[in-house]
Short mmCIF file of C-alpha atoms in Angstrom, two decimals:
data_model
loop_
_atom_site.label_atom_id
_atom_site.label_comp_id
_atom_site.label_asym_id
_atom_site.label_seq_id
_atom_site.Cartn_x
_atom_site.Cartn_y
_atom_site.Cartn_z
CA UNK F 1 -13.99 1.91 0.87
CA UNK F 2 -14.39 -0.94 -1.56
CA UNK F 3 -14.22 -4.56 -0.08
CA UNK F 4 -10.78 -5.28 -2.37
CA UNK F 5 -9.46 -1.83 -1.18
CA UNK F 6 -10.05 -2.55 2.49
CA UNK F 7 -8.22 -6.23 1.78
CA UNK F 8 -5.45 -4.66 -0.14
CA UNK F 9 -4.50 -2.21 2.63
CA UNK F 10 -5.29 -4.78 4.87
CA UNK F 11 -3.15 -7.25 4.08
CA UNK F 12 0.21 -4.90 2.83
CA UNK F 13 -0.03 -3.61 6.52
CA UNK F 14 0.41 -6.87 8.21
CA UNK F 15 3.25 -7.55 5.49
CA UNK F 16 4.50 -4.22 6.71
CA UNK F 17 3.99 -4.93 10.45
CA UNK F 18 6.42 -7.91 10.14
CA UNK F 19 9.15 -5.98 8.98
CA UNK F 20 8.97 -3.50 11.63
CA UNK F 21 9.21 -6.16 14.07
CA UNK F 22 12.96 -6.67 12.19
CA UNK F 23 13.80 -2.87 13.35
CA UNK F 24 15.42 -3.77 16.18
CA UNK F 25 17.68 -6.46 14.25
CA UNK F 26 17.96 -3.87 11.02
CA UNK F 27 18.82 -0.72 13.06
CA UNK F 28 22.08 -2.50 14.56
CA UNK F 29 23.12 -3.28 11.44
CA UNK F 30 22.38 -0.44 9.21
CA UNK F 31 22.08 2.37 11.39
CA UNK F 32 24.26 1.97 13.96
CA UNK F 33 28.22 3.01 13.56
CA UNK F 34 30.21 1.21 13.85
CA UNK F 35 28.71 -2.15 14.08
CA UNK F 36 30.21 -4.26 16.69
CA UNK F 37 30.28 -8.51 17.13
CA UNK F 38 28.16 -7.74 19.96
CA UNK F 39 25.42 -5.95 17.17
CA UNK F 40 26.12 -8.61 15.03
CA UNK F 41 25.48 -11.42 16.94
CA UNK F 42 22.21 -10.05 18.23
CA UNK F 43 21.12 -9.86 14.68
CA UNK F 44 21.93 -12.87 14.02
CA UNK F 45 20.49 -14.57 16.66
CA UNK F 46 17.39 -12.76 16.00
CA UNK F 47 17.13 -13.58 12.39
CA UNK F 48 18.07 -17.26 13.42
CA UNK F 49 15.12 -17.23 15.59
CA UNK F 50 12.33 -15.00 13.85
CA UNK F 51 13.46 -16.28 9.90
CA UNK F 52 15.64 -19.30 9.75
CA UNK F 53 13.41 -21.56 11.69
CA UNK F 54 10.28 -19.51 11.55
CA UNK F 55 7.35 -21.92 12.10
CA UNK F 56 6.18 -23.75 8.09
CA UNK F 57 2.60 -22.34 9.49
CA UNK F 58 3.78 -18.62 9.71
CA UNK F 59 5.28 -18.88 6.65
CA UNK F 60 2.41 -20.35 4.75
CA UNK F 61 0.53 -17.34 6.33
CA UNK F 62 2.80 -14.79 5.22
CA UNK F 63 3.22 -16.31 1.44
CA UNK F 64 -0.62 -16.72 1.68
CA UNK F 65 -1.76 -13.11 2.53
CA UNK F 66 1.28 -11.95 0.02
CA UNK F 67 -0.39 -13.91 -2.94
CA UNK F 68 -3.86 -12.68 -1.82
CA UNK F 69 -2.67 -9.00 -2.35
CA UNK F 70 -0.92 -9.68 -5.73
CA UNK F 71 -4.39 -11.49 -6.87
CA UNK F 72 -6.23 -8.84 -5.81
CA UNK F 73 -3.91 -6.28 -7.47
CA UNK F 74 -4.33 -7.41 -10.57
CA UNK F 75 -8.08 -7.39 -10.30
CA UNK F 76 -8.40 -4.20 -9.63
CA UNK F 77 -5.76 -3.40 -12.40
CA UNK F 78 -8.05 -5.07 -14.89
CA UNK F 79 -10.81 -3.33 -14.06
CA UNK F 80 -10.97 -1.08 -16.87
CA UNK F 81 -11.21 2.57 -15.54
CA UNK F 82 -8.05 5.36 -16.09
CA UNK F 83 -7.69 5.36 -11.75
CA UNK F 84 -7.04 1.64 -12.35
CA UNK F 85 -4.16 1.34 -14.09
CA UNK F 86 -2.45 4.55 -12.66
CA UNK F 87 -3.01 3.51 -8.74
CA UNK F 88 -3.35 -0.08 -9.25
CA UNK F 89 -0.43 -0.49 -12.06
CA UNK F 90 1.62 1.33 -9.59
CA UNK F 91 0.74 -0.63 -6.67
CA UNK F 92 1.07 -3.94 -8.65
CA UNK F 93 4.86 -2.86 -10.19
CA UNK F 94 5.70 -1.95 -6.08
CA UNK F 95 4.40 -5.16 -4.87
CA UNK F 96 5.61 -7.30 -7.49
CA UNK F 97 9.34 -5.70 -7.08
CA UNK F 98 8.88 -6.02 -2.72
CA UNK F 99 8.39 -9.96 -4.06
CA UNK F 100 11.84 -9.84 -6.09
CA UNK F 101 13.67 -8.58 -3.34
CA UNK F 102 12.53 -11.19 -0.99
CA UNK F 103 12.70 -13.94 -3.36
CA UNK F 104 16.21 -12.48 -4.91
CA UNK F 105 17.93 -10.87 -1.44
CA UNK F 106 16.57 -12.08 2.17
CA UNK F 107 16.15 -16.05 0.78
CA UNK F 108 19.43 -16.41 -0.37
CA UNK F 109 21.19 -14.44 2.25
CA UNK F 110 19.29 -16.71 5.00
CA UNK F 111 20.61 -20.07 3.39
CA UNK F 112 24.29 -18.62 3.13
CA UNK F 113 23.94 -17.84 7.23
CA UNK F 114 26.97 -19.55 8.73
CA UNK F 115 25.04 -22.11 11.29
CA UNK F 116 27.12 -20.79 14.14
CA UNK F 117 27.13 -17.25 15.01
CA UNK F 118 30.38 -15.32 15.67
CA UNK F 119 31.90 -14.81 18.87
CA UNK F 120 30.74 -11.04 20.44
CA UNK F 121 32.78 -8.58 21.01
CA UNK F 122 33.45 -4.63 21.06
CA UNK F 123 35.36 -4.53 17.85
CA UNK F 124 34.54 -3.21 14.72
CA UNK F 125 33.41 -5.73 12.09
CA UNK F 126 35.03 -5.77 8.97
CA UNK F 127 32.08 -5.24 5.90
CA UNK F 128 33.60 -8.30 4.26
CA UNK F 129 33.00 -10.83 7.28
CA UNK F 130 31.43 -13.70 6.12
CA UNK F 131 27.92 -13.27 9.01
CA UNK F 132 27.70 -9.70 8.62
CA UNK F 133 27.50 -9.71 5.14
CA UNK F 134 24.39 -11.63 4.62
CA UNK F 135 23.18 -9.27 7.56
CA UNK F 136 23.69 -6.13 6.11
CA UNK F 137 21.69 -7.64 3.00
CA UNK F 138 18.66 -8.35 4.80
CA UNK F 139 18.59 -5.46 6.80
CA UNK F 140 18.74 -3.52 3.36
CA UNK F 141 16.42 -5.72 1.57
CA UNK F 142 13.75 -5.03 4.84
CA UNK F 143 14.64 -1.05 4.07
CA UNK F 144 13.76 -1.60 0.45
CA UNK F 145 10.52 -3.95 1.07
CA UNK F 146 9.07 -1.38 3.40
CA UNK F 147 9.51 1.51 1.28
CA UNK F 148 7.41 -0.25 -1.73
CA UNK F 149 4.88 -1.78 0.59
CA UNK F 150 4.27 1.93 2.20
CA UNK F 151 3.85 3.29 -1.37
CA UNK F 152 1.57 0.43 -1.66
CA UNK F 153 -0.64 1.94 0.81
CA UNK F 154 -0.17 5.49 0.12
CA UNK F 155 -1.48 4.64 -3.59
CA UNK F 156 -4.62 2.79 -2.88
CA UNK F 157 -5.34 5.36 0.13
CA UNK F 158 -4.67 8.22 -2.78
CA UNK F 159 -7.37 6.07 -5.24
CA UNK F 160 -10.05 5.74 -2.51
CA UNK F 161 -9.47 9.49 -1.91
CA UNK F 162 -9.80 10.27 -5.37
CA UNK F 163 -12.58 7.81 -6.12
CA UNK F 164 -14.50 9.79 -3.25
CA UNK F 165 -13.42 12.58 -4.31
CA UNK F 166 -15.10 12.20 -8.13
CA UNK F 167 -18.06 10.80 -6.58
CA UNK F 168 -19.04 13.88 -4.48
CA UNK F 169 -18.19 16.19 -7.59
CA UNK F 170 -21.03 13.92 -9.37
CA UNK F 171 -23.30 14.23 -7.26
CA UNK F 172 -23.03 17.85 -7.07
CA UNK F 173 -22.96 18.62 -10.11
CA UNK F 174 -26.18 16.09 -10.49
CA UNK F 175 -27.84 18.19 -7.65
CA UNK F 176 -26.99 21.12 -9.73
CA UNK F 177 -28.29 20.04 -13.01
CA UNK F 178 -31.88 19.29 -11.03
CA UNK F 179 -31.95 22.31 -9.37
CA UNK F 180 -31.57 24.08 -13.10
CA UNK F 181 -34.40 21.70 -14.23
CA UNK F 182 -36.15 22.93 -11.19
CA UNK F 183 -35.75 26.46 -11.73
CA UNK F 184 -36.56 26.40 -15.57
CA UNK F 185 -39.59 24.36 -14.67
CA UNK F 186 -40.67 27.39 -12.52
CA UNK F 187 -40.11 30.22 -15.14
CA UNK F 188 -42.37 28.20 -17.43
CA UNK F 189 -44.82 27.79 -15.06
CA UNK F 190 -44.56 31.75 -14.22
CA UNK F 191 -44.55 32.76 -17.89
CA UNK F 192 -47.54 30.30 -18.75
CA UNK F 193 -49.57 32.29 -15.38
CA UNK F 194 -48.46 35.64 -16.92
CA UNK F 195 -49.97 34.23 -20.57
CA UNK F 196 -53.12 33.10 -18.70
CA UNK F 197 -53.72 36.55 -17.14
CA UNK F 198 -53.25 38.72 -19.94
CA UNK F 199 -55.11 36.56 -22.39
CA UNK F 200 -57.55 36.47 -19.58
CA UNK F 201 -57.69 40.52 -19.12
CA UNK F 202 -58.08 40.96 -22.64
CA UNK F 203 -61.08 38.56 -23.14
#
């Protein structure tokens, strides 16, 4: 696997690792019916925690290894060959709409968090409340980021494959080609033997 494959897979699994540590937080939003106070103010304690005041470091890190994937995205797209604007193209359009969403969907909806979550309770929420809302978009927006960042990986696993894949049918068929060389080289050196002896009988 190439050095900018390995970093590329790499790095959109650790992007992908941090949203699965939001399952928990998504699950009780999306998935589970119907969403209670109590759900919602788990989430949003969570997401107060984890995203809200997230550390400036861990951010820096995330935005850092994010940017490092894009650059090397577009490297690879560059590069020339049919496999690299069909996997890496791909790729690249995947990542670059993961960064929309974030940038578009989960920023916003932090900032419009109410700073006090609501009180719990076993009630149904209503879709319109005013914390659940902005919950229900980040959960989705996670949903949506992890789908393009797993077809991130699926198409640069698909290109090394396929890369591999076109190498080993080279070197066959160069293996082939010799052993034709090697083979006509031999029937020429059996024909010239045959020439010897019978020129060599009749003298």
């Amino acid at each position: 696997m190439g050095l900018r494959t390995g970093l590329i897979i790499g790095s959109t699994s650790f992007l992908l690792g941090t949203l699965a540590m939001h399952w928990t937080a998504d699950h009780l939003i999306l998935w589970q019916a119907p969403v209670t106070y109590d759900s919602v103010v788990t989430a949003y304690t969570y997401y107060q925690d984890t995203m809200v005041d997230m550390p400036s470091l861990f951010q820096k890190l995330l935005h850092g290894i994010g940017t490092l994937a894009a650059l090397l995205l577009i490297s690879k797209a560059l590069g020339g060959r049919e496999s690299n604007w069909l996997f890496d193209g791909a790729s690249l359009f995947l990542f670059g709409a993961a960064g929309l969403v974030y940038y578009h969907k989960i920023v916003p909806s932090l900032s419009t968090l109410p700073p006090k979550a609501p009180s719990p309770g076993a009630a149904a929420v209503d879709g319109r409340d005013a914390v659940f809302a902005p919950l229900r978009e980040i959960a989705t927006s996670h949903t949506v980021l992890a789908v393009a960042l797993v077809g991130v990986i699926l198409l640069q696993s698909g290109q090394y494959y396929s890369e591999r894949l076109e190498e080993r049918e080279r070197i066959e068929e160069d293996e082939a080609r010799i052993r034709r060389r090697q083979r006509r080289r031999e029937q020429e050196q059996k024909r010239k033997e045959k020439s010897q002896s019978a020129t060599s009988a009749q003298s």
